[in-house]
CSV table of C-alpha atoms and ligand atoms in Angstrom, one decimal:
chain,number,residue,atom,x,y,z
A,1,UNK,CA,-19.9,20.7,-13.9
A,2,UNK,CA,-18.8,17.6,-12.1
A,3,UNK,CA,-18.9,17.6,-8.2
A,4,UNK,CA,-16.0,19.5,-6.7
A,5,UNK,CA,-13.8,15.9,-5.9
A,6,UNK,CA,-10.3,15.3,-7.4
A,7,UNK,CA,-8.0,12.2,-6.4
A,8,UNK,CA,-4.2,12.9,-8.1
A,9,UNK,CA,-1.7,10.8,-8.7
A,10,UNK,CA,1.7,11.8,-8.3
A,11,UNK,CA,4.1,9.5,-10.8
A,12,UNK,CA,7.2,11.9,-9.9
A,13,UNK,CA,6.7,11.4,-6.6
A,14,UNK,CA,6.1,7.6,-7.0
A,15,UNK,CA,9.8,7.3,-9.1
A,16,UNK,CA,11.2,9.3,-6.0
A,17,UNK,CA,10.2,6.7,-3.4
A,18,UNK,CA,11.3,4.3,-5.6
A,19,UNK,CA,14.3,5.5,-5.9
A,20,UNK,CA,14.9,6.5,-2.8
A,21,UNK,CA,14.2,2.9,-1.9
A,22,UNK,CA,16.6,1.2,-3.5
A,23,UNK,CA,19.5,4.0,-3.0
A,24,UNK,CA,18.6,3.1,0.7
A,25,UNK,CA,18.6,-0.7,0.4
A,26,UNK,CA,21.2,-1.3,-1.7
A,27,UNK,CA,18.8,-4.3,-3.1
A,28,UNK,CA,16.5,-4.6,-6.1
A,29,UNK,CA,13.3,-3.5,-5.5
A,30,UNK,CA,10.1,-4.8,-6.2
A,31,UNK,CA,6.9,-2.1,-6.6
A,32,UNK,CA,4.3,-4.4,-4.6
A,33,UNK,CA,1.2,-3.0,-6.7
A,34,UNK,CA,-1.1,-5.4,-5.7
A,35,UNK,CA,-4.9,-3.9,-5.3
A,36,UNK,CA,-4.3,-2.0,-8.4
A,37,UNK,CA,-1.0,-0.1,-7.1
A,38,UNK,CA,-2.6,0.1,-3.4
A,39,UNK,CA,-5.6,2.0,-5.2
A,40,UNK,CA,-3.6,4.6,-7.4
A,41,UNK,CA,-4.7,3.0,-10.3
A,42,UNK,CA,-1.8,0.4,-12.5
A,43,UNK,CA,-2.2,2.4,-16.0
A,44,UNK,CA,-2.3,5.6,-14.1
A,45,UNK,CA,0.6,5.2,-11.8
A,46,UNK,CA,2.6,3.3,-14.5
A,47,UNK,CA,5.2,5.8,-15.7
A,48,UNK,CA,6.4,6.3,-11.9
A,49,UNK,CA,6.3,2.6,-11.4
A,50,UNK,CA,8.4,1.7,-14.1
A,51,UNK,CA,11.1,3.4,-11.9
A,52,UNK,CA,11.2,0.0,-10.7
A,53,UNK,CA,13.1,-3.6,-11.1
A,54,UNK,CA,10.2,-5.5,-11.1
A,55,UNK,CA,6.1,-5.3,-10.5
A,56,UNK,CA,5.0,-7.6,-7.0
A,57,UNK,CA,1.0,-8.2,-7.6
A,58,UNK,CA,-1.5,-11.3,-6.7
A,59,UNK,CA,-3.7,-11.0,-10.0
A,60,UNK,CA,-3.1,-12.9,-13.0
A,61,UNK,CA,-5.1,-9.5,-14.7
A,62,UNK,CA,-2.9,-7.2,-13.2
A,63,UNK,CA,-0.1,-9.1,-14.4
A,64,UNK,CA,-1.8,-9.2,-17.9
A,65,UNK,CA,-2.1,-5.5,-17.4
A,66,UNK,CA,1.6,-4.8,-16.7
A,67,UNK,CA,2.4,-6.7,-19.6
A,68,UNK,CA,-0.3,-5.1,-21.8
A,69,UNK,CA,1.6,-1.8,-20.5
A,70,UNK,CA,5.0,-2.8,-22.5
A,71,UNK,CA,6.7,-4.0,-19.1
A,72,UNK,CA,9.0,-6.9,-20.1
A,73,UNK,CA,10.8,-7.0,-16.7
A,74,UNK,CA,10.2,-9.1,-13.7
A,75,UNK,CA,6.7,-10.0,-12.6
A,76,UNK,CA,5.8,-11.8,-9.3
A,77,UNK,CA,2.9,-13.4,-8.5
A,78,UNK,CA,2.9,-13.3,-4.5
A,79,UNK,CA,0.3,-15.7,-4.1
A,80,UNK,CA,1.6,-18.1,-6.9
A,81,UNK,CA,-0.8,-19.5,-8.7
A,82,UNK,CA,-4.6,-20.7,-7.9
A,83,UNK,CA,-5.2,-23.7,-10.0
A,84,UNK,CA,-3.5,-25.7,-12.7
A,85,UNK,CA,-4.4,-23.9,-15.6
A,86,UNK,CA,-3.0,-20.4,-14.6
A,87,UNK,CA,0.2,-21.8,-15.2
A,88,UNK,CA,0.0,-21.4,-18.5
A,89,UNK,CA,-0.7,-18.0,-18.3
A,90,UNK,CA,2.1,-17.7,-16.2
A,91,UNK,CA,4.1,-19.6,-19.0
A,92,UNK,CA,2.6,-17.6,-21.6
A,93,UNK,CA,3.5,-13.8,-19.5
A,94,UNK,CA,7.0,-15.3,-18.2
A,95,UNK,CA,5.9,-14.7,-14.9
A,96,UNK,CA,7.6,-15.4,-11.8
A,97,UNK,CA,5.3,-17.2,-9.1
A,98,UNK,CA,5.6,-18.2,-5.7
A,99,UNK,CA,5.0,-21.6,-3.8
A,100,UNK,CA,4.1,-21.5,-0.4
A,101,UNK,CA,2.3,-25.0,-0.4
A,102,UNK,CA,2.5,-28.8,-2.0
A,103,UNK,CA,-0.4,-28.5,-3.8
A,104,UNK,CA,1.2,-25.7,-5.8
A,105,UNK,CA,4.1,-28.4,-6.4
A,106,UNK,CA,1.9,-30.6,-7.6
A,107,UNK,CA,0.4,-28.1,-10.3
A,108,UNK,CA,3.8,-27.6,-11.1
A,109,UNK,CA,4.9,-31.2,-11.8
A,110,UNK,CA,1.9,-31.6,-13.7
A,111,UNK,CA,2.4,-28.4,-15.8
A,112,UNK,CA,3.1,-29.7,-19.6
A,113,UNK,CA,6.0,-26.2,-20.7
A,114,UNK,CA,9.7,-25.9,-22.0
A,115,UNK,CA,10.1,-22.9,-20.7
A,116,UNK,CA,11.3,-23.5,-17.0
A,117,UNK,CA,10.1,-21.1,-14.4
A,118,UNK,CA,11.6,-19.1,-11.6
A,119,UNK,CA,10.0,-19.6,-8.0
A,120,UNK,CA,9.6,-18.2,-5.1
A,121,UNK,CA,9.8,-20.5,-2.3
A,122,UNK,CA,8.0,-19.2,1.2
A,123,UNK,CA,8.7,-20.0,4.4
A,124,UNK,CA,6.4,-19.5,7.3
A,125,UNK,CA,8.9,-17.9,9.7
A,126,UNK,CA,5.9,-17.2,11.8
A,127,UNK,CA,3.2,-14.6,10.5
A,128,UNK,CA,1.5,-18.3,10.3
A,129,UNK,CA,-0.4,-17.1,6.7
A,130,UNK,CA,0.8,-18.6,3.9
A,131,UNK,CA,4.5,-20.8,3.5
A,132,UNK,CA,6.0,-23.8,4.3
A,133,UNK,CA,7.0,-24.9,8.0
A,134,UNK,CA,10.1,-24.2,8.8
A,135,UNK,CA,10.9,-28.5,9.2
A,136,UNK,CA,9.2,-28.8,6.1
A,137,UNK,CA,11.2,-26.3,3.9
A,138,UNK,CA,14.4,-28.1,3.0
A,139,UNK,CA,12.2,-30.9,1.3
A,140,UNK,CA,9.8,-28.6,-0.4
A,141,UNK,CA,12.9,-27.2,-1.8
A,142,UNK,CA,14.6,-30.2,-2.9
A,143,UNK,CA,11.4,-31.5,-4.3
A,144,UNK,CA,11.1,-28.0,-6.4
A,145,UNK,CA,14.6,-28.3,-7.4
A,146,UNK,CA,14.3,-31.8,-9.0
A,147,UNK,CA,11.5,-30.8,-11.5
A,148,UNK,CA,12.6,-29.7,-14.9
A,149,UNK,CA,9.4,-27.4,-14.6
A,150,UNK,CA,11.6,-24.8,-12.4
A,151,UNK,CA,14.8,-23.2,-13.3
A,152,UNK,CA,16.0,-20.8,-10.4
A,153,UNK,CA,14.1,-20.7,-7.1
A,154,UNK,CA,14.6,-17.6,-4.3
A,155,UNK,CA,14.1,-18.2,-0.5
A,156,UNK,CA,11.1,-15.6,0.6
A,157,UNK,CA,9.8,-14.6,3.8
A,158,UNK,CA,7.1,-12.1,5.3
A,159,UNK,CA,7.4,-9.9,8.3
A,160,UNK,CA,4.5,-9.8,11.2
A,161,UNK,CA,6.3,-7.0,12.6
A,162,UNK,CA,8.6,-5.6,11.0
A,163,UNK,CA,7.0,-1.7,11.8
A,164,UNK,CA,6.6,-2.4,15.9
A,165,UNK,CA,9.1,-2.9,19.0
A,166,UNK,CA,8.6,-7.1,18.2
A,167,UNK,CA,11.0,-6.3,15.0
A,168,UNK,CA,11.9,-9.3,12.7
A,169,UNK,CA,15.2,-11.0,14.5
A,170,UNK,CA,12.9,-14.1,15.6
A,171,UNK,CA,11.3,-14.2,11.7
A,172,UNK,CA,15.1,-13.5,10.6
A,173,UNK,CA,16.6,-16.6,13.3
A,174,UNK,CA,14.1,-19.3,11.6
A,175,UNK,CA,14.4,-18.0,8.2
A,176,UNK,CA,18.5,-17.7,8.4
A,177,UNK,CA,18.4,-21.9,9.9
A,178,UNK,CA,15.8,-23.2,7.0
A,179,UNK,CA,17.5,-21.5,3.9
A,180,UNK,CA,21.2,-22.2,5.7
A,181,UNK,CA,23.4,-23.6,3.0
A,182,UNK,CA,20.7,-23.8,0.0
A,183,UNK,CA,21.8,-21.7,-3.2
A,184,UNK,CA,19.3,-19.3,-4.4
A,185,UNK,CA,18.0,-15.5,-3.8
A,186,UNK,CA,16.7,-14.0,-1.0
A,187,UNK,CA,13.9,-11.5,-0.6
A,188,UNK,CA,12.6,-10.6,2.7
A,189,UNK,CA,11.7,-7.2,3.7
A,190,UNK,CA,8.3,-5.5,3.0
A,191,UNK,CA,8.4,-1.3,3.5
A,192,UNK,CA,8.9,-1.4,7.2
A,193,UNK,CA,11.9,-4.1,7.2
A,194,UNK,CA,13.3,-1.7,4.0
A,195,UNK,CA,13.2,1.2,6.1
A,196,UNK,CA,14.3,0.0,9.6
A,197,UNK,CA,16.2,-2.8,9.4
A,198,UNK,CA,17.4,-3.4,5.9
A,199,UNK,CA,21.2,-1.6,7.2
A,200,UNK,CA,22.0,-5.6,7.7
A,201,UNK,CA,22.5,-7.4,4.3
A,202,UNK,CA,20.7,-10.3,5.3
A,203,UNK,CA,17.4,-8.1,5.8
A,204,UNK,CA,18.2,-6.7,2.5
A,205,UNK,CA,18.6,-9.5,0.7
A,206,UNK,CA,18.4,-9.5,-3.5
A,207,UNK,CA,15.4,-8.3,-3.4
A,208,UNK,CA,13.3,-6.1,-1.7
A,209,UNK,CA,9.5,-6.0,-1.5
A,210,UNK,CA,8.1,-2.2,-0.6
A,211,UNK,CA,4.5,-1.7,-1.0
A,212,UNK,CA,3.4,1.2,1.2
A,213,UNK,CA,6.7,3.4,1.4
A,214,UNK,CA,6.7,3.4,-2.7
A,215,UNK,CA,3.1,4.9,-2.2
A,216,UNK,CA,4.8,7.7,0.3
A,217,UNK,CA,3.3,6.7,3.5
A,218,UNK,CA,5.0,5.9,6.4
A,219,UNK,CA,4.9,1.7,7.7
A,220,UNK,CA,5.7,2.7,11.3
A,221,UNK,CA,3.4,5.7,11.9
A,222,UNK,CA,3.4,7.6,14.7
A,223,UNK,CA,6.5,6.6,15.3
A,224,UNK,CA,8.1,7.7,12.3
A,225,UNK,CA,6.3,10.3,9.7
A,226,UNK,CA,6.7,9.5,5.7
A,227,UNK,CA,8.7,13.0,5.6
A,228,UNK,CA,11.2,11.4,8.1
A,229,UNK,CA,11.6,8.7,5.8
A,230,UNK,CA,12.4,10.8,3.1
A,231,UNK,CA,9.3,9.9,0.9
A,232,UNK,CA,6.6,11.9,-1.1
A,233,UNK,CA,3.2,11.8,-0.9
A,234,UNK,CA,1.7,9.8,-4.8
A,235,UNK,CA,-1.9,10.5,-3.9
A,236,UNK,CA,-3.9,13.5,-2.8
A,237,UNK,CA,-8.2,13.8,-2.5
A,238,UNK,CA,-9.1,17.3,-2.5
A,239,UNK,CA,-12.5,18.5,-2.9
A,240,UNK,CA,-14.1,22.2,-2.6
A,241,UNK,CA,-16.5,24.1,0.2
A,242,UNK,CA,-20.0,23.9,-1.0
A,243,UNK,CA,-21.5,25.7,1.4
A,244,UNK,CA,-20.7,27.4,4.7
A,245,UNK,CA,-23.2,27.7,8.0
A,246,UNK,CA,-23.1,29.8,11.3
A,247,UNK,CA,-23.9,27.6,14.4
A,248,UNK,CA,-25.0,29.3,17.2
A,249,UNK,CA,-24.0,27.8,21.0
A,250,UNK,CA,-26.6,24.6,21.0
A,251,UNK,CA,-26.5,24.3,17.5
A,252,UNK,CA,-25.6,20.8,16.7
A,253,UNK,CA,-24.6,19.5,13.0
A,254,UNK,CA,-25.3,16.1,11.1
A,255,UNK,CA,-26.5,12.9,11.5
A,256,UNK,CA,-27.0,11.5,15.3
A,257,UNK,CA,-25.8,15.4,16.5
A,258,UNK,CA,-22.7,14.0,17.3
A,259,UNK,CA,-21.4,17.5,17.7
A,260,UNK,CA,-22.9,20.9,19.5
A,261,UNK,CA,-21.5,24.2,19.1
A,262,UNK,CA,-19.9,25.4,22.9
A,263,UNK,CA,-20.1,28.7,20.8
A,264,UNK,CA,-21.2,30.6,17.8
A,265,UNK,CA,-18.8,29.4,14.9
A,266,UNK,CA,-19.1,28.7,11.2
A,267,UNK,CA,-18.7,25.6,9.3
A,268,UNK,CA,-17.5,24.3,5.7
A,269,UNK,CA,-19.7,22.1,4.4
A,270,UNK,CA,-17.3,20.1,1.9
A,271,UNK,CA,-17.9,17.6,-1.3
A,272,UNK,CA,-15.9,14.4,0.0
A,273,UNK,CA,-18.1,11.8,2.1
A,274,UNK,CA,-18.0,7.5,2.7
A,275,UNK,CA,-18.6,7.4,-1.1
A,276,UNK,CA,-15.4,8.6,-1.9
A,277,UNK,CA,-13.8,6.1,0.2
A,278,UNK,CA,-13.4,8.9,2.8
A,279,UNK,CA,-13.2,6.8,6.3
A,280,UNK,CA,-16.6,7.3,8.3
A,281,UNK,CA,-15.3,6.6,11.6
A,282,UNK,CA,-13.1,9.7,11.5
A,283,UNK,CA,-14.2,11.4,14.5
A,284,UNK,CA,-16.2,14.7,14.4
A,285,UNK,CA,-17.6,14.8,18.4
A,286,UNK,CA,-17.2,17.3,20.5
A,287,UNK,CA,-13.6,16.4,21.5
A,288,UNK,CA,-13.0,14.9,25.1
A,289,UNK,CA,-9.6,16.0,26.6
A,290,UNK,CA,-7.4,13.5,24.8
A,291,UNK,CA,-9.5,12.3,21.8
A,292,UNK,CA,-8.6,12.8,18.5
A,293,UNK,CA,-10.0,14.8,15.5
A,294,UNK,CA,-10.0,14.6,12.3
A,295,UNK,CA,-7.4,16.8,10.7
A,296,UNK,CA,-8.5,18.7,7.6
A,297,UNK,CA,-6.8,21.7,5.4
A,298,UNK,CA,-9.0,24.3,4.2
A,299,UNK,CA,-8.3,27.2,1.5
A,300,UNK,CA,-4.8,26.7,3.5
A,301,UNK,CA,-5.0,26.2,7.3
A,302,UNK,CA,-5.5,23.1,8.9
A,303,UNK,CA,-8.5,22.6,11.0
A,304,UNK,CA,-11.2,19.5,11.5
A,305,UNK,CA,-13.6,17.9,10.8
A,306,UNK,CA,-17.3,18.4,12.6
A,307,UNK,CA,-20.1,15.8,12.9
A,308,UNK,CA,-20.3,12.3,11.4
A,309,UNK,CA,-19.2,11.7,7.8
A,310,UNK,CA,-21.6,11.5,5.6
A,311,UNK,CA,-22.1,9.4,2.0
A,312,UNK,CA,-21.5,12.7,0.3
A,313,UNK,CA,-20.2,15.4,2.3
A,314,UNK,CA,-18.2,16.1,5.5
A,315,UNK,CA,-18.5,19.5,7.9
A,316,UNK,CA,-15.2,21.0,9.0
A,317,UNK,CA,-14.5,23.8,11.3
A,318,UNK,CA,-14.0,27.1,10.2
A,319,UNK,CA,-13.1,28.9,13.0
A,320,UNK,CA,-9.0,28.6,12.8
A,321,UNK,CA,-9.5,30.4,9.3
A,322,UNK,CA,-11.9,32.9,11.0
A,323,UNK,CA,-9.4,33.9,13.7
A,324,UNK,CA,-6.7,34.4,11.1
A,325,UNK,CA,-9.0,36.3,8.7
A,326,UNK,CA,-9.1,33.8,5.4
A,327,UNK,CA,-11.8,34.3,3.3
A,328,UNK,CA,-13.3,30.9,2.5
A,329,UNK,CA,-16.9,30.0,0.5
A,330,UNK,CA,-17.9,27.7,-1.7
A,331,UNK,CA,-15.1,26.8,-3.8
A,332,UNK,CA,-12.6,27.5,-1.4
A,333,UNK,CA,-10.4,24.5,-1.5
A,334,UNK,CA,-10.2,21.4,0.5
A,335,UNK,CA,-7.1,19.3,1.2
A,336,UNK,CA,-8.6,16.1,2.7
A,337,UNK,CA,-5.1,14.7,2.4
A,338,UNK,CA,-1.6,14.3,0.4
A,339,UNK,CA,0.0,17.5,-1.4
A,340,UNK,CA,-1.4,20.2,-3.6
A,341,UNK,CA,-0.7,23.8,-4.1
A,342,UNK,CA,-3.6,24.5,-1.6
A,343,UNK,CA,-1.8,22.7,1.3
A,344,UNK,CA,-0.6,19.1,2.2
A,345,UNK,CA,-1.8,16.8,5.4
A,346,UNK,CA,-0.1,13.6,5.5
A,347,UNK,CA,-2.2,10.5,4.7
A,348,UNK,CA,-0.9,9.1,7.9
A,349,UNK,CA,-2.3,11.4,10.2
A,350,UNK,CA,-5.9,10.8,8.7
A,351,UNK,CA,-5.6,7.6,9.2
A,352,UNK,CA,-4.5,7.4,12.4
A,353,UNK,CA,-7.0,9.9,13.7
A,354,UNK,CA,-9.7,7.6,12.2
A,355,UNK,CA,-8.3,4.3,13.8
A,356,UNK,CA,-7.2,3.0,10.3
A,357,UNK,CA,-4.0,2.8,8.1
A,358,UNK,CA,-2.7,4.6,5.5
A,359,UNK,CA,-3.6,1.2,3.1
A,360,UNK,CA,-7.1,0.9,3.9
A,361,UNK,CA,-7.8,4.7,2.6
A,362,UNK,CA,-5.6,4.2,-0.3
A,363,UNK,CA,-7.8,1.2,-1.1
A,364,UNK,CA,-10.7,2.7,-0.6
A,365,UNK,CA,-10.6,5.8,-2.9
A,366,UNK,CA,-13.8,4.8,-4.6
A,367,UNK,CA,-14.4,4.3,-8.2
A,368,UNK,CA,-16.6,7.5,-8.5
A,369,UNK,CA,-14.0,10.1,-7.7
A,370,UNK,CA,-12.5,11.6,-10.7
A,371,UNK,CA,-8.8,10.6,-11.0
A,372,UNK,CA,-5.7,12.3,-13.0
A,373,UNK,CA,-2.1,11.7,-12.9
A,374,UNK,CA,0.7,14.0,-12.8
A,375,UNK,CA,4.6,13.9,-12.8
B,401,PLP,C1,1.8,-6.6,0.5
B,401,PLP,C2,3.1,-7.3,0.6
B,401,PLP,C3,4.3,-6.6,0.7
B,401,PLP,C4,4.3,-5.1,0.8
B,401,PLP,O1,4.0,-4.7,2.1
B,401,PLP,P1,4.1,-3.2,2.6
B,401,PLP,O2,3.9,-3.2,4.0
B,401,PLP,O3,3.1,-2.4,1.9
B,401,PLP,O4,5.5,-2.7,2.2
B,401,PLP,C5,5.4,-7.3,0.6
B,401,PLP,N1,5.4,-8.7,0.6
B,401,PLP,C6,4.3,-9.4,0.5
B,401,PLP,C7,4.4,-10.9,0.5
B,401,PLP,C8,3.1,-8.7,0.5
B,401,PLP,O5,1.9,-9.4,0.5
């Protein structure tokens, strides 16, 4: 038997937030599934994705890979291109590419094709990544316009802050002034932008670019939760009890003995650990008056986890299933988070309790934890 660990992808629940996205927007929408759909897997997720009007990514094999799926729609390379001869794939795929930089011009110009390309041109309203000035963006446009290498360009943005009480109306001031009076497209807003300020067309745009909100998690969490967003969870780890202890008062449990039983309770001992991409700063201490813990659902009830995680396993509390009477042993099941028939926890709340975001454990569901898809 394989270890008790199951990751599952929910493709109904992606073509809901999808849709859901777009109803709310009133714009296209892009599925950003860059680091292979936010760590659901491309082929696995792909028949909730398609739900979409086009596939965002940054790798010219994940863009093979949509292709190789039968997806003839829009693809949009959000890093353009690397170096001169990925234009031909791009050629070859149709793809759509941005340019945030002359030397991407310059590949372009060089670029020997007869089939003239759509761009993305990006502006650096301020996240100060990639894009071009703001006083340089009217020439980079004109000089984009003029080769016969490029047949439609759209004016592109990226949020810093979009999620927090900054919000985007400096980002949207510079952006409105550089694109002012140019033809074209627009596509602005990532997940947060979609959900909080897309009401004003501007914001909206054309085209909208949700990553993490088409993966059901929430951009502005705590502030907001996913369900108050109206969007489903698309990936749940669950895992079973091997093994259940009784601590006595002084007993402590794991590595370091970051934890010591005040009294006599038991513990799960459960099959999900760093390997699995669980976090391993999720704390288990003793709790101080306001620190966190590590939320958890076992055979049902929520409780937490105990202890430092470890490569292969995690300890969690058993004593809220204790006072309500639930039998639990091993092969009682373990939510560690998303939605099953044997409970739901939010991503979000995992995350936050272990310092992270909602995209880091996505992306780090490791390669070792069997994976099916449902919906
Ligand atoms: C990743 C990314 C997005 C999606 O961001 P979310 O916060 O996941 O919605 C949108 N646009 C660009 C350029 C990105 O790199």
């Amino acid at each position: 038997m394989p270890r008790p660990i199951l990751a599952t992808v929910d493709r109904a629940a992606i073509r809901h937030n999808i849709q859901h996205l777009r109803e709310r927007s009133g714009a296209r929408v892009w599925a950003v599934l860059k680091a292979n759909a936010y760590g659901h897997g491309i082929e696995r997720a792909y028949e909730g994705l398609r739900a979409a009007d086009g596939f965002a990514l940054l790798d010219l094999d994940e863009a093979q890979r949509v292709r190789d799926l039968g997806w003839r729609g829009p693809v949009l390379l959000l890093e353009g291109v690397f170096e001169p001869r990925d234009l031909e794939l791009v050629s070859r795929l149709g793809l759509w590419h941005t340019v945030h930089c002359d030397e991407q011009i310059e590949m372009l110009a060089a670029h020997k094709t007869d089939q003239p390309q759509r761009v993305f041109l990006k502006l650096n309203s301020g996240m100060n990544r990639l894009g071009f000035a703001p006083h340089r963006y009217r020439s980079a446009y004109a000089r984009l316009d003029a080769l016969a290498q490029v047949d439609d360009i759209t004016h592109m943005t990226h949020f810093s802050d979009s999620d927090g009480p900054r919000g985007i109306a400096h980002q949207m001031a510079t952006f409105e002034t550089a694109v002012e009076g140019l033809p074209g497209e627009r596509s602005v807003s990532n997940s947060g932008a979609t959900l909080r300020h897309a009401q004003a067309p501007a914001v909206r745009g054309d085209w909208v670019r949700p990553g993490i909100a088409v993966y059901g998690s929430s951009p502005d969490f705590p502030e907001h939760s996913a369900a108050h967003w109206g969007l489903l969870p698309t990936l749940t780890l669950s895992c079973e009890v091997l093994a259940v202890q009784s601590l006595q008062p002084g007993d402590t449990v794991g590595y370091g003995s970051t934890y010591t039983a005040q009294v006599a309770h038991r513990i799960g001992i459960v099959a999900c650990g760093y390997a699995d991409g669980y976090p391993r700063h999720a704390p288990g201490a003793n709790p101080t008056a306001d620190a966190p813990r590590t939320p958890v659902v076992v055979a049902g009830v929520r409780t937490h986890t105990v202890g430092r995680v470890s490569m292969d396993m995690i300890c969690v509390d058993l004593s809220p299933l204790d006072a309500q009477g639930v039998a639990v042993g091993p092969g009682s099941a373990v939510v560690m988070f998303g939605a099953s028939d044997a409970g739901s926890l939010p991503i979000d709340e995992v995350a936050h309790a272990a310092g992270t975001v909602s995209y880091e454990l996505m992306c780090a569901l490791a390669a070792r934890v069997p994976t099916v898809a449902v919906g």
